[in-house]
Amino acid sequence: MRAIVIEEFGGPEVLTVVDIPAPEPGPGEVTVDVAFAGLNFADVKARSEGYRVESLPFLPGLEVSGTIRAVGAGVEGFTPGQEVAAFLNGGGYAEVVAAPAATVFTVPEGLSLRTGATLPSVLPTAYGLLHEVGRLREGDTVLIQGAAGGVGTVAGQLARMGGASAVYGVVSSLDKAEHALKSGYDQVFLADTFDADVRGATGGKGVDIALDPVGGETFRRTLSVVGRFGRLVSFGNAGSEEPWSIGPAETYPLAISVAGFSILNMAAADPQRLREIATAAFRTVTDGGVELPVSAEFALEDAAEAHRLLESRTSTGKLLLRI
Ligand SMILES: NC(=O)c1ccc[n+]([C@@H]2O[C@H](COP(=O)([O-])OP(=O)(O)OC[C@H]3O[C@@H](n4cnc5c(N)ncnc54)[C@H](OP(=O)(O)O)[C@@H]3O)[C@@H](O)[C@H]2O)c1
């Protein structure tokens, strides 16, 4: 089968197409003939910085859709030919993947495999951030960094659906602001001025929930606009700055909670919890009309091109590889 492999860390050019044997399912696993693979910003971090890469060569790709090819020992509930979407710990940019059955989901009725590939990572992440970690309540005000990206596009819609009284987004360009305004956001601010803008929009009170995938200075500025009893959830370091550190001086005065989230850790340590969150999150698509538009689709051999686009910070919504 054809797959993309990374033999050294570096620019998009290190994504190389290779011919390797298709995997067989181990106990508790299924194999999937891949139709589409979703791109995630974590793939860019893995390729460029070795984020969560244990050893080289490394097969990138955290999510796919396709049809079940074979079922391993001890797996129940899946049969060959069934349409599924899978969350993986790598290896998704390939014609065939092996996945733990615990993180394989039936594609909800009425959804295409193309839409299926957009679901496994971004949607449970956004849902978990808002409802489990952020503990979203009716009437809360919510601020979301990276509002036009994959997670940001669905997080805006989920916050609105969850009863937020105002949903504010932050983006790096006016084009992205236009996209976010179609995705549940009431107001979208540019990164340069967002802290002053949020203070203005909330009458100086700050927001109840803030989600930050950027880190560094953006994290600190986001913390400065979280209001009393507010919750700030850090879930990425897109800016590649030094990790933040905070203490009583930042959290005591307004009783702010700061939390983190990792879908990869949850998938590895508690796949059942991921399953529950994913099930609730997928329902917002089938029953609630939440959408994650695919803004570009690439052939497997053009994975480098897809990474260039994701890194350029000009893409919106979701990018897919068509296998
Ligand atoms: N912890 C978890 O479980 C988890 C799960 C999924 C994703 N994530 C994180 O969530 C974020 C979004 O992931 P995604 O896959 O949906 O990607 P994405 O949003 O499609 O693309 C990356 C986003 O990062 C923003 N960004 C801000 N500063 C950046 C910088 N210095 N360089 C590049 N991008 C920058 C970009 O928005 P602007 O250009 O508008 O700033 C863009 O929206 C990433 O940080 C990812 O690592 C975390």
Coordinates of C-alpha atoms and ligand atoms in Angstrom, one line a residue:
M1 CA 0.0 0.0 0.0
R2 CA 1.0 3.6 -0.4
A3 CA 1.6 5.7 2.8
I4 CA 3.3 8.9 3.8
V5 CA 6.3 8.5 6.0
I6 CA 8.5 11.0 7.8
E7 CA 12.1 9.9 8.1
E8 CA 13.5 13.2 9.4
F9 CA 11.9 16.3 11.0
G10 CA 11.7 19.4 8.8
G11 CA 9.6 21.2 6.2
P12 CA 6.7 19.8 4.2
E13 CA 9.2 18.2 1.8
V14 CA 10.0 15.5 4.4
L15 CA 6.5 14.0 3.8
T16 CA 7.5 11.1 1.4
V17 CA 5.3 8.6 -0.3
V18 CA 6.4 5.0 0.2
D19 CA 5.2 1.5 -0.6
I20 CA 4.9 -0.6 2.5
P21 CA 2.9 -3.8 3.5
A22 CA -0.7 -3.1 4.5
P23 CA -1.2 -3.6 8.3
E24 CA -3.1 -6.6 9.7
P25 CA -5.4 -6.1 12.6
G26 CA -4.0 -7.1 16.0
P27 CA -6.2 -8.1 18.9
G28 CA -8.7 -5.4 19.7
E29 CA -8.0 -3.7 16.3
V30 CA -9.7 -3.3 13.0
T31 CA -8.1 -2.4 9.7
V32 CA -9.7 0.2 7.5
D33 CA -9.5 0.8 3.7
V34 CA -9.1 4.6 3.9
A35 CA -11.3 6.9 1.8
F36 CA -10.3 10.3 3.3
A37 CA -7.7 11.3 5.9
G38 CA -8.2 14.5 7.9
L39 CA -5.3 16.9 8.5
N40 CA -4.7 18.3 11.9
F41 CA -2.3 21.0 13.1
A42 CA -0.8 18.4 15.4
D43 CA 0.5 16.6 12.2
V44 CA 2.4 19.8 11.3
K45 CA 3.9 19.9 14.8
A46 CA 4.8 16.2 14.5
R47 CA 6.5 16.8 11.2
S48 CA 8.4 20.0 12.1
E49 CA 9.1 19.5 15.8
G50 CA 8.6 15.8 16.6
Y51 CA 5.5 16.6 18.7
R52 CA 4.5 13.3 20.3
V53 CA 6.7 11.3 17.9
E54 CA 8.4 8.5 19.8
S55 CA 10.8 7.4 17.0
L56 CA 11.6 7.8 13.3
P57 CA 10.5 6.8 10.7
F58 CA 7.0 8.0 11.7
L59 CA 3.7 7.7 9.9
P60 CA 1.6 10.8 10.4
G61 CA -2.2 11.2 10.5
L62 CA -4.7 11.1 13.4
E63 CA -8.1 10.5 11.7
V64 CA -9.6 8.8 8.7
S65 CA -12.8 7.6 7.2
G66 CA -13.3 4.5 5.1
T67 CA -14.6 0.9 5.2
I68 CA -13.7 -1.9 7.5
R69 CA -11.2 -4.2 5.8
A70 CA -10.7 -6.8 8.5
V71 CA -11.5 -7.3 12.2
G72 CA -9.0 -8.5 14.8
A73 CA -9.5 -11.0 17.6
G74 CA -11.9 -10.0 20.4
V75 CA -13.5 -7.1 18.4
E76 CA -17.3 -7.1 18.3
G77 CA -19.7 -4.8 16.5
F78 CA -17.7 -4.2 13.3
T79 CA -17.9 -6.2 10.0
P80 CA -16.0 -5.8 6.8
G81 CA -17.5 -3.3 4.4
Q82 CA -19.0 -1.1 7.2
E83 CA -18.4 2.6 6.8
V84 CA -16.5 4.1 9.8
A85 CA -14.5 7.1 11.0
A86 CA -11.5 6.4 13.2
F87 CA -9.3 8.3 15.6
L88 CA -5.7 7.1 15.4
N89 CA -2.4 7.5 17.1
G90 CA -0.6 8.1 13.8
G91 CA -0.6 6.4 10.4
G92 CA -3.7 8.0 8.8
Y93 CA -2.0 9.2 5.6
A94 CA -2.2 5.8 4.1
E95 CA -4.3 3.5 2.0
V96 CA -4.9 1.1 4.9
V97 CA -4.7 1.8 8.6
A98 CA -4.9 -0.4 11.7
A99 CA -7.0 1.3 14.5
P100 CA -8.0 0.3 18.1
A101 CA -11.7 -0.7 17.7
A102 CA -12.3 1.4 20.9
T103 CA -11.7 4.6 18.9
V104 CA -13.5 3.6 15.7
F105 CA -17.0 5.0 15.1
T106 CA -19.8 4.1 12.7
V107 CA -20.3 7.0 10.3
P108 CA -23.6 8.4 11.4
E109 CA -26.5 7.7 9.0
G110 CA -26.9 10.3 6.3
L111 CA -23.3 11.5 6.5
S112 CA -20.8 10.8 3.6
L113 CA -17.3 9.4 4.1
R114 CA -16.0 12.8 3.2
T115 CA -17.8 14.4 6.1
G116 CA -17.0 11.4 8.3
A117 CA -13.2 12.2 8.0
T118 CA -13.8 15.6 9.4
L119 CA -15.3 14.3 12.7
P120 CA -13.0 12.1 14.8
S121 CA -10.5 14.6 16.1
V122 CA -11.9 18.2 15.9
L123 CA -15.5 17.6 17.0
P124 CA -14.9 15.6 20.3
T125 CA -12.1 18.1 21.0
A126 CA -14.3 21.1 20.7
Y127 CA -17.2 19.4 22.6
G128 CA -14.9 18.3 25.4
L129 CA -13.3 21.7 25.7
L130 CA -16.6 23.5 26.1
H131 CA -18.7 21.0 28.0
E132 CA -16.3 18.8 30.0
V133 CA -13.4 21.1 30.8
G134 CA -15.0 24.6 30.3
R135 CA -18.3 23.5 31.9
L136 CA -20.3 25.7 29.6
R137 CA -23.5 27.0 31.2
E138 CA -26.5 28.8 29.6
G139 CA -25.7 32.5 29.3
D140 CA -21.9 32.2 29.5
T141 CA -19.8 34.4 27.3
V142 CA -17.1 32.5 25.4
L143 CA -13.8 33.5 23.7
I144 CA -12.2 31.2 21.2
Q145 CA -8.7 31.7 19.7
G146 CA -8.1 30.3 16.2
A147 CA -11.8 30.7 15.4
A148 CA -11.6 30.0 11.7
G149 CA -9.5 26.8 11.9
G150 CA -10.7 23.2 12.3
V151 CA -11.5 23.3 16.1
G152 CA -12.5 26.9 16.0
T153 CA -15.1 26.5 13.3
V154 CA -17.0 23.9 15.3
A155 CA -16.3 25.3 18.7
G156 CA -18.2 28.5 17.7
Q157 CA -21.2 26.6 16.6
L158 CA -21.1 24.3 19.7
A159 CA -20.8 27.3 22.1
R160 CA -23.9 28.9 20.5
M161 CA -25.8 25.6 20.6
G162 CA -24.8 25.1 24.2
G163 CA -26.5 28.4 25.2
A164 CA -23.7 30.9 25.3
S165 CA -25.0 34.4 25.4
A166 CA -22.1 35.7 23.3
V167 CA -19.4 33.9 21.3
Y168 CA -16.2 35.9 20.5
G169 CA -13.5 34.6 18.1
V170 CA -10.0 35.7 17.4
V171 CA -8.3 35.3 14.0
S172 CA -5.3 36.6 12.1
S173 CA -7.0 38.1 9.0
L174 CA -10.2 39.7 7.8
D175 CA -10.8 36.7 5.4
K176 CA -10.8 34.4 8.4
A177 CA -13.1 36.7 10.3
E178 CA -15.6 36.4 7.5
H179 CA -15.5 32.6 7.8
A180 CA -15.8 32.6 11.6
L181 CA -18.8 34.9 11.5
K182 CA -20.7 32.1 9.6
S183 CA -19.7 29.6 12.3
G184 CA -21.6 30.7 15.4
Y185 CA -19.5 33.7 16.3
D186 CA -21.2 37.0 17.3
Q187 CA -18.0 39.1 17.0
V188 CA -14.6 38.2 15.6
F189 CA -11.5 40.2 16.6
L190 CA -8.1 40.4 15.0
A191 CA -5.2 38.9 17.0
D192 CA -3.4 42.3 17.5
T193 CA -6.2 43.9 19.4
F194 CA -8.4 41.1 20.7
D195 CA -7.8 41.8 24.5
A196 CA -8.9 45.5 24.2
D197 CA -11.8 44.4 22.0
V198 CA -13.0 41.7 24.4
R199 CA -12.8 44.2 27.3
G200 CA -14.9 46.6 25.2
A201 CA -17.5 44.0 24.2
T202 CA -18.0 42.7 27.8
G203 CA -18.1 46.1 29.4
G204 CA -14.7 45.4 31.1
K205 CA -16.0 42.2 32.8
G206 CA -14.2 39.7 30.7
V207 CA -15.5 36.3 29.5
D208 CA -16.7 33.2 31.4
I209 CA -14.8 30.7 29.2
A210 CA -11.8 31.1 27.0
L211 CA -10.2 28.4 24.8
D212 CA -6.6 28.9 23.7
P213 CA -4.7 26.7 21.2
V214 CA -1.9 29.2 20.6
G215 CA 0.0 29.5 23.9
G216 CA 2.8 31.9 24.9
E217 CA 1.9 35.6 24.8
T218 CA -1.6 34.8 23.4
F219 CA -2.3 32.6 26.4
R220 CA -1.2 35.5 28.8
R221 CA -3.3 38.0 26.9
T222 CA -6.3 35.6 26.9
L223 CA -5.9 35.1 30.7
S224 CA -6.1 38.9 31.1
V225 CA -9.7 38.9 29.6
V226 CA -11.1 36.1 31.6
G227 CA -13.7 37.4 34.2
R228 CA -14.6 36.4 37.7
F229 CA -15.0 32.6 38.2
G230 CA -14.0 32.2 34.5
R231 CA -12.4 29.1 33.0
L232 CA -9.4 29.2 30.7
V233 CA -8.6 26.0 28.8
S234 CA -5.2 25.6 27.1
F235 CA -5.2 23.0 24.4
G236 CA -2.3 23.7 22.1
N237 CA 0.9 25.6 21.4
A238 CA 0.5 26.7 17.8
G239 CA 2.8 29.7 18.3
S240 CA 5.6 27.4 19.5
E241 CA 6.5 29.8 22.3
E242 CA 7.9 28.8 25.7
P243 CA 5.3 27.0 27.8
W244 CA 3.4 29.4 30.1
S245 CA 3.5 29.3 33.9
I246 CA 1.0 30.9 36.2
G247 CA 0.3 31.0 39.9
P248 CA -1.8 32.7 42.6
A249 CA -1.1 36.2 41.3
E250 CA -3.0 35.4 38.1
T251 CA -5.7 33.1 39.5
Y252 CA -6.7 34.3 43.0
P253 CA -8.0 37.8 42.4
L254 CA -10.8 36.8 40.1
A255 CA -11.0 33.1 41.1
I256 CA -10.1 31.9 37.6
S257 CA -9.6 28.2 36.8
V258 CA -7.0 27.2 34.3
A259 CA -7.1 23.8 32.7
G260 CA -5.7 21.7 29.9
F261 CA -7.0 19.1 27.5
S262 CA -5.5 16.4 25.2
I263 CA -7.6 14.2 23.0
L264 CA -4.6 12.0 22.3
N265 CA -4.1 11.3 26.0
M266 CA -7.8 10.6 26.5
A267 CA -7.9 8.3 23.5
A268 CA -4.9 6.3 24.8
A269 CA -5.9 6.1 28.5
D270 CA -9.7 6.3 28.5
P271 CA -11.1 5.5 25.0
Q272 CA -14.6 4.8 26.6
R273 CA -14.7 8.4 27.7
L274 CA -13.7 9.6 24.2
R275 CA -16.4 7.4 22.8
E276 CA -19.1 9.0 25.1
I277 CA -17.9 12.5 24.2
A278 CA -17.7 11.7 20.5
T279 CA -21.2 10.2 20.5
A280 CA -22.6 13.4 22.0
A281 CA -20.5 15.5 19.6
F282 CA -21.5 13.6 16.5
R283 CA -25.2 14.1 17.5
T284 CA -24.7 17.9 17.1
V285 CA -23.9 17.2 13.5
T286 CA -26.7 14.8 12.7
D287 CA -29.4 16.5 14.8
G288 CA -28.1 20.0 15.4
G289 CA -26.7 21.0 12.0
V290 CA -23.2 21.7 13.1
E291 CA -20.9 21.8 10.1
L292 CA -17.2 21.7 9.4
P293 CA -16.7 22.8 5.8
V294 CA -13.8 21.1 3.9
S295 CA -12.0 24.0 2.3
A296 CA -9.5 22.0 0.3
E297 CA -8.8 18.4 -0.6
F298 CA -5.5 16.9 -1.8
A299 CA -4.3 13.6 -3.3
L300 CA -2.2 11.4 -0.9
E301 CA 1.0 12.3 -2.9
D302 CA 0.3 16.0 -2.4
A303 CA 0.3 15.8 1.4
A304 CA 3.3 18.3 1.4
E305 CA 1.1 20.8 -0.5
A306 CA -1.6 20.3 2.1
H307 CA 0.8 20.9 5.0
R308 CA 2.1 24.1 3.2
L309 CA -1.5 25.4 3.1
L310 CA -2.2 24.5 6.8
E311 CA 1.0 26.2 7.9
S312 CA 0.4 29.3 5.7
R313 CA -2.4 30.3 8.1
T314 CA -4.6 31.1 5.2
S315 CA -6.8 28.0 5.4
T316 CA -10.2 27.8 7.1
G317 CA -12.3 24.9 8.2
K318 CA -10.9 21.4 7.5
L319 CA -8.3 20.1 5.0
L320 CA -8.5 16.5 3.7
L321 CA -6.4 14.0 1.8
R322 CA -8.4 11.9 -0.7
I323 CA -7.0 8.4 -0.6
Ligands
LIG1 N1 -5.3 19.4 22.8 C1 -6.1 18.7 22.0 O1 -6.6 17.7 22.3 C2 -6.2 19.3 20.6 C3 -7.0 18.6 19.6 C4 -7.1 19.1 18.3 C5 -6.4 20.3 18.1 N2 -5.6 20.9 19.0 C6 -5.0 22.2 18.7 O2 -5.9 23.1 18.3 C7 -5.4 24.0 17.3 C8 -6.2 23.9 16.1 O3 -6.0 22.7 15.5 P1 -6.6 22.4 14.0 O4 -6.1 21.0 13.7 O5 -8.1 22.6 14.0 O6 -5.8 23.4 13.1 P2 -6.3 24.8 12.5 O7 -7.1 25.6 13.4 O8 -7.0 24.4 11.2 O9 -5.0 25.5 12.2 C9 -4.1 26.1 13.2 C10 -4.7 27.4 13.8 O10 -3.7 28.0 14.7 C11 -3.8 29.4 14.6 N3 -2.5 29.9 14.9 C12 -2.3 30.9 15.8 N4 -1.0 31.2 15.9 C13 -0.4 30.4 15.0 C14 1.0 30.3 14.5 N5 2.0 31.0 15.1 N6 1.3 29.5 13.5 C15 0.3 28.7 12.9 N7 -1.0 28.8 13.3 C16 -1.3 29.6 14.3 C17 -4.3 29.7 13.2 O11 -5.3 30.7 13.2 P3 -5.0 32.2 12.9 O12 -4.1 32.3 11.7 O13 -6.3 32.8 12.7 O14 -4.2 32.7 14.2 C18 -5.1 28.4 12.8 O15 -6.5 28.5 13.0 C19 -3.9 23.6 17.2 O16 -3.1 24.3 18.0 C20 -3.9 22.1 17.6 O17 -2.7 21.7 18.1 C21 -5.5 20.4 20.2

